[in-house]
Amino acid sequence: MTDQPPSPEHEFAEEQASLWRITLGPLIWALHFIACYAAAAVICAKLDASPPAIEAMRWSIGAGTLAALAGIGWAGRRSWTQWRDGNDDVFDDDDGSNEDRTQFLGHAALLLSIISFLGVIYTALPAFFETSCL
Amino acid sequence: MTTRANLSLPSAGRQAGPGLTSGSARERLALGPSSQLGCWWVLAPFLLTACDGPQSALSTGGADAAQLDRLFTVMLVGAVVLWLGINGLFLYATRRGGRPVSRGWAEALIIGGGIGLPVVVLTALLSYGLSIMPDQRAVGEGLRLRVTGEEFWWRVEYWPDGADAPIVAANEIRLPVGQRTEIELASTGVIHSLWLPALGGKTDMIPGRINRMSLHPTQEGLWRGQCAEFCGLSHALMALQAVAMEEGDFRDWLAREAAPAGGAGGAGAAIFAAQGCGACHAVRGTGARGAVGPDLTHLGARGSVAAGILPMTPEAIADWIRDPAAFKPGVRMPAYAHLPEDELTALADWLWSLK
Ligand SMILES: [Cu+2]
């Protein structure tokens, strides 16, 4: 990918960033999960579970879900690029070169983004169907 | 007879184990699978008994249970189709096909069958399940019941619309047909769970909180329920009967249930009072006001004695009073074996006559 071999420090920083990026999808999923469950628990158990409050919560979950999906979509796109761009044999990223390592991390991040995307949808589905705290 | 002969075959096979290559052993082993099949067929009718009867989720008498029954059927059919599909593919790949496929095909199969199909199936199932949840949790109309789990029986209170005191009963639940009844679930001491499979799903009864469920019987009938959360020595002996009645019949019955006991006199009543049964049991219309054990005001009108364990006969009542722990280990009622037989009989006859 690069003409010159990068300095070890640069390379390390790059891989570290890539390692962080791999967690982005699951991280958004986790935050979305906590936010949804906390909101439902507080409104249903601690507040009065009034219909307007529940309605507001359902819309907020809807908006939060769209935002989370957009974030995960973006992370997924990035990892797709990281995996595919300039990769001539995408299923053979295992000979230990730096390039292969980066591409492998991209691949893993993409798969994690996909599962996070689905997880966020499944977390939000109850808010779509249930209209009360019962 | 044939089954019995077959049953001995596996051991014959095991004896032949070391000499697997010998012709006779192979013949005997070959018999193995078919002999096992034979056993399974004998068991099949016993499995089918679970499909019917008063305590089956597959033979339903209520809207909620019918919905769960449909859910089960959908899941079962889906599982069978998937099982056949997967194993068909497996068989095809290992026994028939065996030709390598192109990379494109393989990827399509892995992504389509490994991600696409499961996502579609799971999303559909989850949406279906979530869409019926509001029905399962629907609020009742009119009558409200409070059922409290005790060791090892059920305290039942009927709260008709606008009532300010409950009508107390025990060990039997009566519900009007064609109407959704709200049921509050409480418990003293330990966790129980009320489950009437033919009418709906089960819900735990947890000390210190009130859970809720609602049931909507769609046809008249007698159903059986069972405590579904281990609660002590006689947990398995903690059952109850549910009676679904036409609305008019139900109203008449509830009026009778609300009335004090009829025929409150006689030898039996005197023994009941003398023995101090009233410290634990209430019989409205007499001085007995205890609330430790089940209300006995209309005991004789129930379908069973001691929470679904004994038939409602004077003999069974007498047997119970003589030694309750003989029928329910850990029971919280003392034995009255010291009572002379004629007093026991008079006592039981009187209790049985409380309709
Ligand atoms: Cu129990």
mmCIF file of N, CA and C in Angstrom, chain B residues 90-147:
data_model
loop_
_atom_site.group_PDB
_atom_site.id
_atom_site.type_symbol
_atom_site.label_atom_id
_atom_site.label_comp_id
_atom_site.label_asym_id
_atom_site.label_seq_id
_atom_site.Cartn_x
_atom_site.Cartn_y
_atom_site.Cartn_z
ATOM 1 N N PHE B 90 -27.117 -31.816 3.722
ATOM 2 C CA PHE B 90 -25.991 -32.564 4.275
ATOM 3 C C PHE B 90 -25.846 -33.912 3.565
ATOM 4 N N LEU B 91 -27.001 -34.575 3.434
ATOM 5 C CA LEU B 91 -27.017 -35.874 2.764
ATOM 6 C C LEU B 91 -26.556 -35.715 1.319
ATOM 7 N N TYR B 92 -27.091 -34.680 0.688
ATOM 8 C CA TYR B 92 -26.753 -34.444 -0.707
ATOM 9 C C TYR B 92 -25.249 -34.222 -0.861
ATOM 10 N N ALA B 93 -24.716 -33.394 0.034
ATOM 11 C CA ALA B 93 -23.295 -33.044 -0.098
ATOM 12 C C ALA B 93 -22.385 -34.222 0.207
ATOM 13 N N THR B 94 -22.786 -35.053 1.189
ATOM 14 C CA THR B 94 -21.873 -36.120 1.596
ATOM 15 C C THR B 94 -22.085 -37.406 0.814
ATOM 16 N N ARG B 95 -23.317 -37.686 0.416
ATOM 17 C CA ARG B 95 -23.586 -38.981 -0.216
ATOM 18 C C ARG B 95 -23.761 -38.880 -1.719
ATOM 19 N N ARG B 96 -24.500 -37.855 -2.152
ATOM 20 C CA ARG B 96 -24.836 -37.786 -3.574
ATOM 21 C C ARG B 96 -23.860 -36.925 -4.341
ATOM 22 N N GLY B 97 -24.022 -35.621 -4.159
ATOM 23 C CA GLY B 97 -23.293 -34.643 -4.967
ATOM 24 C C GLY B 97 -21.802 -34.882 -4.951
ATOM 25 N N GLY B 98 -21.148 -34.349 -3.959
ATOM 26 C CA GLY B 98 -19.723 -34.567 -3.847
ATOM 27 C C GLY B 98 -18.909 -33.792 -4.869
ATOM 28 N N ARG B 99 -19.563 -33.109 -5.821
ATOM 29 C CA ARG B 99 -18.788 -32.300 -6.767
ATOM 30 C C ARG B 99 -18.427 -30.979 -6.110
ATOM 31 N N PRO B 100 -17.185 -30.503 -6.337
ATOM 32 C CA PRO B 100 -16.858 -29.172 -5.808
ATOM 33 C C PRO B 100 -17.676 -28.118 -6.548
ATOM 34 N N VAL B 101 -18.055 -27.057 -5.834
ATOM 35 C CA VAL B 101 -18.763 -25.965 -6.502
ATOM 36 C C VAL B 101 -17.827 -24.776 -6.619
ATOM 37 N N SER B 102 -18.230 -23.833 -7.432
ATOM 38 C CA SER B 102 -17.374 -22.663 -7.641
ATOM 39 C C SER B 102 -17.338 -21.837 -6.367
ATOM 40 N N ARG B 103 -16.321 -21.003 -6.254
ATOM 41 C CA ARG B 103 -16.169 -20.119 -5.101
ATOM 42 C C ARG B 103 -17.416 -19.240 -4.934
ATOM 43 N N GLY B 104 -17.896 -18.715 -6.052
ATOM 44 C CA GLY B 104 -19.081 -17.844 -6.001
ATOM 45 C C GLY B 104 -20.262 -18.555 -5.360
ATOM 46 N N TRP B 105 -20.486 -19.787 -5.789
ATOM 47 C CA TRP B 105 -21.602 -20.565 -5.241
ATOM 48 C C TRP B 105 -21.422 -20.820 -3.754
ATOM 49 N N ALA B 106 -20.201 -21.180 -3.411
ATOM 50 C CA ALA B 106 -19.930 -21.486 -2.005
ATOM 51 C C ALA B 106 -20.175 -20.253 -1.139
ATOM 52 N N GLU B 107 -19.708 -19.082 -1.640
ATOM 53 C CA GLU B 107 -19.913 -17.863 -0.858
ATOM 54 C C GLU B 107 -21.393 -17.528 -0.769
ATOM 55 N N ALA B 108 -22.087 -17.698 -1.863
ATOM 56 C CA ALA B 108 -23.520 -17.406 -1.850
ATOM 57 C C ALA B 108 -24.212 -18.311 -0.824
ATOM 58 N N LEU B 109 -23.801 -19.569 -0.778
ATOM 59 C CA LEU B 109 -24.428 -20.518 0.147
ATOM 60 C C LEU B 109 -24.123 -20.127 1.594
ATOM 61 N N ILE B 110 -22.859 -19.753 1.829
ATOM 62 C CA ILE B 110 -22.480 -19.422 3.213
ATOM 63 C C ILE B 110 -23.155 -18.128 3.668
ATOM 64 N N ILE B 111 -23.128 -17.119 2.801
ATOM 65 C CA ILE B 111 -23.716 -15.838 3.202
ATOM 66 C C ILE B 111 -25.245 -15.935 3.211
ATOM 67 N N GLY B 112 -25.786 -16.591 2.200
ATOM 68 C CA GLY B 112 -27.254 -16.714 2.126
ATOM 69 C C GLY B 112 -27.797 -17.635 3.202
ATOM 70 N N GLY B 113 -27.170 -18.800 3.336
ATOM 71 C CA GLY B 113 -27.685 -19.773 4.288
ATOM 72 C C GLY B 113 -27.200 -19.540 5.706
ATOM 73 N N GLY B 114 -26.062 -18.878 5.846
ATOM 74 C CA GLY B 114 -25.494 -18.688 7.174
ATOM 75 C C GLY B 114 -25.865 -17.359 7.802
ATOM 76 N N ILE B 115 -26.139 -16.353 6.949
ATOM 77 C CA ILE B 115 -26.515 -15.045 7.499
ATOM 78 C C ILE B 115 -27.918 -14.660 7.032
ATOM 79 N N GLY B 116 -28.119 -14.659 5.721
ATOM 80 C CA GLY B 116 -29.396 -14.173 5.168
ATOM 81 C C GLY B 116 -30.601 -14.914 5.709
ATOM 82 N N LEU B 117 -30.603 -16.222 5.527
ATOM 83 C CA LEU B 117 -31.772 -17.012 5.924
ATOM 84 C C LEU B 117 -32.040 -16.927 7.438
ATOM 85 N N PRO B 118 -31.001 -17.135 8.286
ATOM 86 C CA PRO B 118 -31.272 -17.016 9.729
ATOM 87 C C PRO B 118 -31.805 -15.641 10.117
ATOM 88 N N VAL B 119 -31.284 -14.593 9.475
ATOM 89 C CA VAL B 119 -31.768 -13.251 9.824
ATOM 90 C C VAL B 119 -33.241 -13.124 9.480
ATOM 91 N N VAL B 120 -33.607 -13.597 8.294
ATOM 92 C CA VAL B 120 -35.013 -13.500 7.886
ATOM 93 C C VAL B 120 -35.888 -14.316 8.834
ATOM 94 N N VAL B 121 -35.473 -15.560 9.116
ATOM 95 C CA VAL B 121 -36.288 -16.442 9.953
ATOM 96 C C VAL B 121 -36.406 -15.886 11.370
ATOM 97 N N LEU B 122 -35.266 -15.476 11.948
ATOM 98 C CA LEU B 122 -35.305 -14.978 13.331
ATOM 99 C C LEU B 122 -36.108 -13.687 13.435
ATOM 100 N N THR B 123 -35.947 -12.810 12.436
ATOM 101 C CA THR B 123 -36.695 -11.547 12.489
ATOM 102 C C THR B 123 -38.196 -11.827 12.405
ATOM 103 N N ALA B 124 -38.567 -12.744 11.521
ATOM 104 C CA ALA B 124 -39.983 -13.065 11.390
ATOM 105 C C ALA B 124 -40.510 -13.660 12.692
ATOM 106 N N LEU B 125 -39.770 -14.602 13.275
ATOM 107 C CA LEU B 125 -40.233 -15.245 14.512
ATOM 108 C C LEU B 125 -40.301 -14.242 15.663
ATOM 109 N N LEU B 126 -39.279 -13.402 15.763
ATOM 110 C CA LEU B 126 -39.256 -12.418 16.852
ATOM 111 C C LEU B 126 -40.428 -11.450 16.701
ATOM 112 N N SER B 127 -40.669 -10.996 15.477
ATOM 113 C CA SER B 127 -41.770 -10.058 15.253
ATOM 114 C C SER B 127 -43.103 -10.719 15.584
ATOM 115 N N TYR B 128 -43.259 -11.961 15.164
ATOM 116 C CA TYR B 128 -44.489 -12.695 15.475
ATOM 117 C C TYR B 128 -44.674 -12.804 16.983
ATOM 118 N N GLY B 129 -43.614 -13.223 17.683
ATOM 119 C CA GLY B 129 -43.696 -13.366 19.133
ATOM 120 C C GLY B 129 -44.013 -12.036 19.816
ATOM 121 N N LEU B 130 -43.334 -10.974 19.377
ATOM 122 C CA LEU B 130 -43.566 -9.665 19.998
ATOM 123 C C LEU B 130 -44.975 -9.154 19.693
ATOM 124 N N SER B 131 -45.472 -9.495 18.499
ATOM 125 C CA SER B 131 -46.783 -8.967 18.130
ATOM 126 C C SER B 131 -47.902 -9.588 18.961
ATOM 127 N N ILE B 132 -47.693 -10.799 19.495
ATOM 128 C CA ILE B 132 -48.768 -11.380 20.310
ATOM 129 C C ILE B 132 -48.595 -11.053 21.796
ATOM 130 N N MET B 133 -47.473 -10.429 22.154
ATOM 131 C CA MET B 133 -47.275 -10.101 23.568
ATOM 132 C C MET B 133 -48.336 -9.166 24.138
ATOM 133 N N PRO B 134 -48.748 -8.117 23.414
ATOM 134 C CA PRO B 134 -49.797 -7.251 23.977
ATOM 135 C C PRO B 134 -51.073 -8.037 24.296
ATOM 136 N N ASP B 135 -51.414 -9.022 23.462
ATOM 137 C CA ASP B 135 -52.607 -9.835 23.749
ATOM 138 C C ASP B 135 -52.401 -10.650 25.019
ATOM 139 N N GLN B 136 -51.213 -11.245 25.123
ATOM 140 C CA GLN B 136 -50.939 -12.088 26.287
ATOM 141 C C GLN B 136 -50.954 -11.278 27.579
ATOM 142 N N ARG B 137 -50.650 -10.004 27.486
ATOM 143 C CA ARG B 137 -50.570 -9.164 28.679
ATOM 144 C C ARG B 137 -51.789 -8.263 28.806
ATOM 145 N N ALA B 138 -52.847 -8.527 28.026
ATOM 146 C CA ALA B 138 -54.001 -7.623 27.993
ATOM 147 C C ALA B 138 -54.624 -7.474 29.377
ATOM 148 N N VAL B 139 -55.269 -6.329 29.589
ATOM 149 C CA VAL B 139 -55.886 -6.032 30.881
ATOM 150 C C VAL B 139 -57.278 -6.654 30.934
ATOM 151 N N GLY B 140 -57.643 -7.176 32.123
ATOM 152 C CA GLY B 140 -58.953 -7.790 32.283
ATOM 153 C C GLY B 140 -60.061 -6.758 32.401
ATOM 154 N N GLU B 141 -61.284 -7.235 32.295
ATOM 155 C CA GLU B 141 -62.437 -6.342 32.393
ATOM 156 C C GLU B 141 -63.344 -6.865 33.504
ATOM 157 N N GLY B 142 -63.902 -5.964 34.311
ATOM 158 C CA GLY B 142 -64.876 -6.384 35.323
ATOM 159 C C GLY B 142 -64.250 -7.098 36.498
ATOM 160 N N LEU B 143 -64.488 -8.404 36.559
ATOM 161 C CA LEU B 143 -64.042 -9.210 37.700
ATOM 162 C C LEU B 143 -62.509 -9.230 37.825
ATOM 163 N N ARG B 144 -62.055 -9.216 39.066
ATOM 164 C CA ARG B 144 -60.615 -9.330 39.321
ATOM 165 C C ARG B 144 -60.417 -10.447 40.340
ATOM 166 N N LEU B 145 -59.378 -11.227 40.153
ATOM 167 C CA LEU B 145 -59.064 -12.293 41.110
ATOM 168 C C LEU B 145 -57.728 -12.008 41.756
ATOM 169 N N ARG B 146 -57.579 -12.431 43.003
ATOM 170 C CA ARG B 146 -56.270 -12.390 43.626
ATOM 171 C C ARG B 146 -55.978 -13.825 44.065
ATOM 172 N N VAL B 147 -54.923 -14.409 43.516
ATOM 173 C CA VAL B 147 -54.549 -15.762 43.908
ATOM 174 C C VAL B 147 -53.218 -15.681 44.653
#
